[in-house]
XYZ file of C-alpha atoms in Angstrom:
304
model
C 77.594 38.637 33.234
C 76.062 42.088 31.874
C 78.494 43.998 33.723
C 81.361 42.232 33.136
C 80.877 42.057 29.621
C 80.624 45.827 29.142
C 83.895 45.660 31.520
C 85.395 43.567 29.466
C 84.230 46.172 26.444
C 85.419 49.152 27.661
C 88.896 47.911 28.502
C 89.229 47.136 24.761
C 88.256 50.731 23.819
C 91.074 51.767 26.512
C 93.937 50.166 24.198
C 91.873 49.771 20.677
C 94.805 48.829 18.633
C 97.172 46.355 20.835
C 95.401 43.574 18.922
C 97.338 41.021 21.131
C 95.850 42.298 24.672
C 92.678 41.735 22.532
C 92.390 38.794 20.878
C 94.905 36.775 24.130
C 92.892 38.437 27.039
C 89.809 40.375 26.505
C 87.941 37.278 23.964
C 89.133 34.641 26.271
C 87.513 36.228 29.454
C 84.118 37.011 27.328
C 84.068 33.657 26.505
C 84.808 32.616 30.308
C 82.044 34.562 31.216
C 79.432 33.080 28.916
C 80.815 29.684 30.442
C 79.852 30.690 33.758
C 76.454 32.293 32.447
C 75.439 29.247 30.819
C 75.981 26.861 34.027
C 74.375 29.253 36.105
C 70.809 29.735 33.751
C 71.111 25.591 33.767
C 70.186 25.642 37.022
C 68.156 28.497 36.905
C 65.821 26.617 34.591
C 64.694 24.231 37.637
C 64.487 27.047 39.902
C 61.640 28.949 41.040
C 61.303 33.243 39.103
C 63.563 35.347 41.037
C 63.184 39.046 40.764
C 65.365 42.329 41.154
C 64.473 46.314 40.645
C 67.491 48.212 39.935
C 67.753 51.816 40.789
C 68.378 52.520 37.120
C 66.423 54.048 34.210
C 63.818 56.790 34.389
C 62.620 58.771 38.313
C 59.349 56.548 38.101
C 60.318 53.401 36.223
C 63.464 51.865 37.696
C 65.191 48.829 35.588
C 62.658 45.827 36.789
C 64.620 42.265 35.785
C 63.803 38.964 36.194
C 64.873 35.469 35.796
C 62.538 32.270 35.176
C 62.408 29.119 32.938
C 61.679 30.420 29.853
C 64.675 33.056 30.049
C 66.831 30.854 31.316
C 66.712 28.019 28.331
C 67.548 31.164 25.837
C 70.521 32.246 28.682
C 71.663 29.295 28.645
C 71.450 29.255 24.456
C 73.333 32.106 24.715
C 76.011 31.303 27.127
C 76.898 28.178 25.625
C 76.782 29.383 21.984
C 78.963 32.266 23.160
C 81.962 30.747 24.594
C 82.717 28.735 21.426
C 81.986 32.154 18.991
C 84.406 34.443 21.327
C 87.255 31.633 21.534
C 87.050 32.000 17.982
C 86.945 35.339 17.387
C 90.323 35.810 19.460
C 92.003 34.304 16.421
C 89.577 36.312 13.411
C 89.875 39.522 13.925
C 92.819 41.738 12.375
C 94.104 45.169 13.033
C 93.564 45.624 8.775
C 89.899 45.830 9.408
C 87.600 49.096 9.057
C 87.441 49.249 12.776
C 89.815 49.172 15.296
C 90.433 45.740 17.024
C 89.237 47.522 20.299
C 86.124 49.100 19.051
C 85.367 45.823 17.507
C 85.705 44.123 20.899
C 83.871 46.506 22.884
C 80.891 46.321 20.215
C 80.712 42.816 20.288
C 80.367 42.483 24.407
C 78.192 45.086 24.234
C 76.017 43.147 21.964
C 76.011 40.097 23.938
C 75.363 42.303 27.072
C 72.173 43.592 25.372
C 70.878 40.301 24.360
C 71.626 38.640 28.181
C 69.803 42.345 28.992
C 66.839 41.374 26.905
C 66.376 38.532 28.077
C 65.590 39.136 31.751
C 64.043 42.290 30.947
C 60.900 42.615 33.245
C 59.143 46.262 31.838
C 58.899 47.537 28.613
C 61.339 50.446 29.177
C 64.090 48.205 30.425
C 63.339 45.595 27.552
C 63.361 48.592 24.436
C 66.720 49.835 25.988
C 67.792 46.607 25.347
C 66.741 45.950 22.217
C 67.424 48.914 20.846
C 71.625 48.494 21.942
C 71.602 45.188 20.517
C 69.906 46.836 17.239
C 72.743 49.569 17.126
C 75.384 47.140 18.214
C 74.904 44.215 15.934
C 74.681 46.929 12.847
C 77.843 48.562 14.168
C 79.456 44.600 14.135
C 77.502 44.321 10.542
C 79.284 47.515 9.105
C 82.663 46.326 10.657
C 84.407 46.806 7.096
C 82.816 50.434 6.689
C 84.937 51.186 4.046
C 82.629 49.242 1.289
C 79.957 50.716 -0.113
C 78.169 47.589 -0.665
C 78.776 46.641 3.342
C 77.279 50.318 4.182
C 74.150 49.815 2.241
C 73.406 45.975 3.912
C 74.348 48.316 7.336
C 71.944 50.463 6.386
C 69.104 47.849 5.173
C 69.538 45.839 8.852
C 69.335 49.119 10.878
C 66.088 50.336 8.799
C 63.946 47.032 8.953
C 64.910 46.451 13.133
C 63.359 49.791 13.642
C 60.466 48.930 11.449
C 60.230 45.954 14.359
C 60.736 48.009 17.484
C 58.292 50.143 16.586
C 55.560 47.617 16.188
C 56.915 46.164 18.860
C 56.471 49.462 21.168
C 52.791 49.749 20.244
C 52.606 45.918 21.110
C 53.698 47.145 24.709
C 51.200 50.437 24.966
C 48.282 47.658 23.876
C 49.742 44.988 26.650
C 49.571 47.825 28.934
C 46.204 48.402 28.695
C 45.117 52.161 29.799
C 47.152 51.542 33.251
C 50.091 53.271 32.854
C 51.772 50.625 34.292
C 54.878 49.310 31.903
C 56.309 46.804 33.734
C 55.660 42.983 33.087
C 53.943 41.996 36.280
C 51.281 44.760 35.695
C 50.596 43.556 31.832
C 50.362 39.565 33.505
C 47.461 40.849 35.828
C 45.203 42.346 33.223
C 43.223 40.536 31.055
C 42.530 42.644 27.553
C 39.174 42.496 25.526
C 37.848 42.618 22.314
C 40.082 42.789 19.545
C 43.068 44.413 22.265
C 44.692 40.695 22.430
C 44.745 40.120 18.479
C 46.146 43.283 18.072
C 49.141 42.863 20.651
C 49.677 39.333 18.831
C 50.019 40.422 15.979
C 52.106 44.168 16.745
C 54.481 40.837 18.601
C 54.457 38.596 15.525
C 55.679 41.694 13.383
C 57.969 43.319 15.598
C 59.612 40.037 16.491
C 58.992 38.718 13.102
C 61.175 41.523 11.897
C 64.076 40.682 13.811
C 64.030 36.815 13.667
C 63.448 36.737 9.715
C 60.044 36.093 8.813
C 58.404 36.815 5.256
C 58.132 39.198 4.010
C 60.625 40.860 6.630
C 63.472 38.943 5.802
C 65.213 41.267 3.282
C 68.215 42.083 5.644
C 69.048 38.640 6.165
C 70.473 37.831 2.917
C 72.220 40.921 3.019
C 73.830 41.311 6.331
C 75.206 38.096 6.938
C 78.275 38.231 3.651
C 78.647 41.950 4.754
C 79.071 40.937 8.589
C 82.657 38.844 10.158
C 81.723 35.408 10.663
C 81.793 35.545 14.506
C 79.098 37.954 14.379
C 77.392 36.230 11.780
C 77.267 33.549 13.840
C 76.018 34.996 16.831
C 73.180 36.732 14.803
C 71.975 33.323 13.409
C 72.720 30.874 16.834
C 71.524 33.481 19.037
C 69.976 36.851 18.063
C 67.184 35.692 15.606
C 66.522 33.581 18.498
C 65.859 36.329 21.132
C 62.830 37.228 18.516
C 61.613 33.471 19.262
C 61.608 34.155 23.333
C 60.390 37.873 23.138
C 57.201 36.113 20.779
C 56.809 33.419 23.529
C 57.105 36.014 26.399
C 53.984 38.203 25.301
C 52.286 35.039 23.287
C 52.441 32.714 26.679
C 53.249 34.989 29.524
C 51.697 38.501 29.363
C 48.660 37.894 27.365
C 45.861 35.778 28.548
C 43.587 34.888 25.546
C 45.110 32.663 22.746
C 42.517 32.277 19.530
C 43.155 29.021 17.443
C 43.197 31.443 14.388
C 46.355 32.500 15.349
C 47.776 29.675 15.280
C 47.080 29.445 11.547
C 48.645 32.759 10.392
C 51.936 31.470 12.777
C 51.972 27.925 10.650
C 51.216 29.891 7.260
C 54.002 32.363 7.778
C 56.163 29.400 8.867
C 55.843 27.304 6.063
C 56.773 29.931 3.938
C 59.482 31.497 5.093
C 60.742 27.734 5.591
C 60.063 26.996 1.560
C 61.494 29.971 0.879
C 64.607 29.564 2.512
C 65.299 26.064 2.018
C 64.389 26.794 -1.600
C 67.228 29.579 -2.109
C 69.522 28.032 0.178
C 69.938 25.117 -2.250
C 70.883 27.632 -5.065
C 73.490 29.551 -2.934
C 76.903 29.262 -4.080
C 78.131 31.820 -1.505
C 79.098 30.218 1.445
C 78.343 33.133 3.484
C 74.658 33.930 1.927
C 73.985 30.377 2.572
C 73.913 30.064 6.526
C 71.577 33.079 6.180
C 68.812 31.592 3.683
C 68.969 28.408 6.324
C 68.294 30.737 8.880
C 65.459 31.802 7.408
C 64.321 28.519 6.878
C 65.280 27.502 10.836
C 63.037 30.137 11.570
C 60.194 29.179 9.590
C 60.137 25.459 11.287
C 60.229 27.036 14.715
């Protein structure tokens, strides 16, 4: 699904302004793809991990990926919510746009092919190559209509706060790693951290992710990106991306730390309830349809 998806990218970039090949073909087969993605992670979800190193990436740390339960429920979240979101968007976007139809199209697969990426991301290097093409991607989506200044500053705003996250999230990974040297996933489940090591990565995770899924006080770009953003890509942001925040949380929280204090716990429910308030509180006063699904994302956020 990665690969065809940045297939199905690049061909758009080949003829960027035959809007028809575009929105008739290209969107159509994306959305075919997620189909088949989301039948095959159902039945991955039942099956036992399976595991893959690619000869990708750096001389001594090859791509390591890997496919169980818990990254199959959000493949599946993203398959499904894809095919609907890319059969739409062969009818939304226009040639009248800041970007070329084409560019447009191979942004948009690249983005899901980051998050699909992210998702079975076993290391640290494969998983921050990831994250950091879906960062660029999505704000490349955001900024679509580049011409306004008001879209370039919300551009701007998104790209600034998911590098605030990626770097916490980096020094999450050098904590989870422990002294070893070892970056890959497997390495960080078979060592068991001390002292105040664990709270540390939890909360270096709870920022990092925080950042990206909308938390308080990290939710700034929210408001912001979503009226600046087409409503495809607003959609996949809210149904999917703030999401992969959720599983990369649960991944170190439940899989690749070993100690979970009750205290934790506490923070997670505090900063839930209020970023829930909060945006269940603004989202009543929104009289923008398009700032609205963002303050309920916030809020969606908050309750999970």
């Amino acid at each position: 699904a990665i690969l065809a998806w940045l297939a199905i990218g690049a061909l758009g970039l080949v003829r960027p302004r035959d809007l028809r090949f575009i929105s008739r073909a290209l969107f159509p087969v994306g959305a075919a793809v997620a189909l088949a993605l989301a039948i095959v992670a159902g039945y991955a979800i039942g099956a036992p991990p399976a595991a893959i190193v690619l000869p990708l990436g750096l001389p001594d740390l090859p791509f390591h990926l890997r496919i169980d339960a818990r990254s199959a429920v959000f493949l599946l979240l993203l398959g499904g919510a894809t095919v609907a979101i890319s059969l739409f968007s062969a009818g939304y976007f226009r040639a009248s746009e800041g970007t070329a139809p084409g560019t447009v199209c191979f942004q948009y697969h690249a983005f899901l092919a980051a998050m699909a990426l992210v998702l079975v991301a076993d290391d640290a290097y494969v998983f921050m190559v990831a994250w950091e093409t879906m960062a660029l991607a999505s704000f490349f989506l955001v900024t679509t209509d580049h011409r306004l200044p008001e879209i370039r500053r919300a551009g701007f705003l998104y790209l600034l706060i998911a590098h605030v996250g990626a770097l916490a999230i980096l020094l999450c990974f050098g904590v989870l790693q422990g002294g070893s040297g070892d970056y890959t996933f497997g390495s960080m489940r078979s060592l068991t951290l001390t002292g105040a090591w664990p709270t540390a990565a939890f909360f270096l995770a709870l920022a990092g992710f925080g950042a990206k899924a909308g938390l308080l006080p990290l939710h700034i770009w929210l408001p912001e990106a979503h009226p600046a953003a087409p409503s495809p890509v607003s959609a996949l942001m809210s149904g999917v991306m703030l999401k992969t925040a959720i599983y990369g949380l649960l991944r170190v929280t439940f899989d690749l730390l070993h100690a979970q204090l009750w205290w934790w716990g506490v923070v997670a429910l505090a900063l839930g309830l209020a970023t829930a308030l909060f945006g269940v509180v603004f989202a009543a006063v929104q009289s923008d349809m398009k700032r609205l699904p963002a303050y309920t994302s916030i809020e969606n956020i908050g309750i999970i």
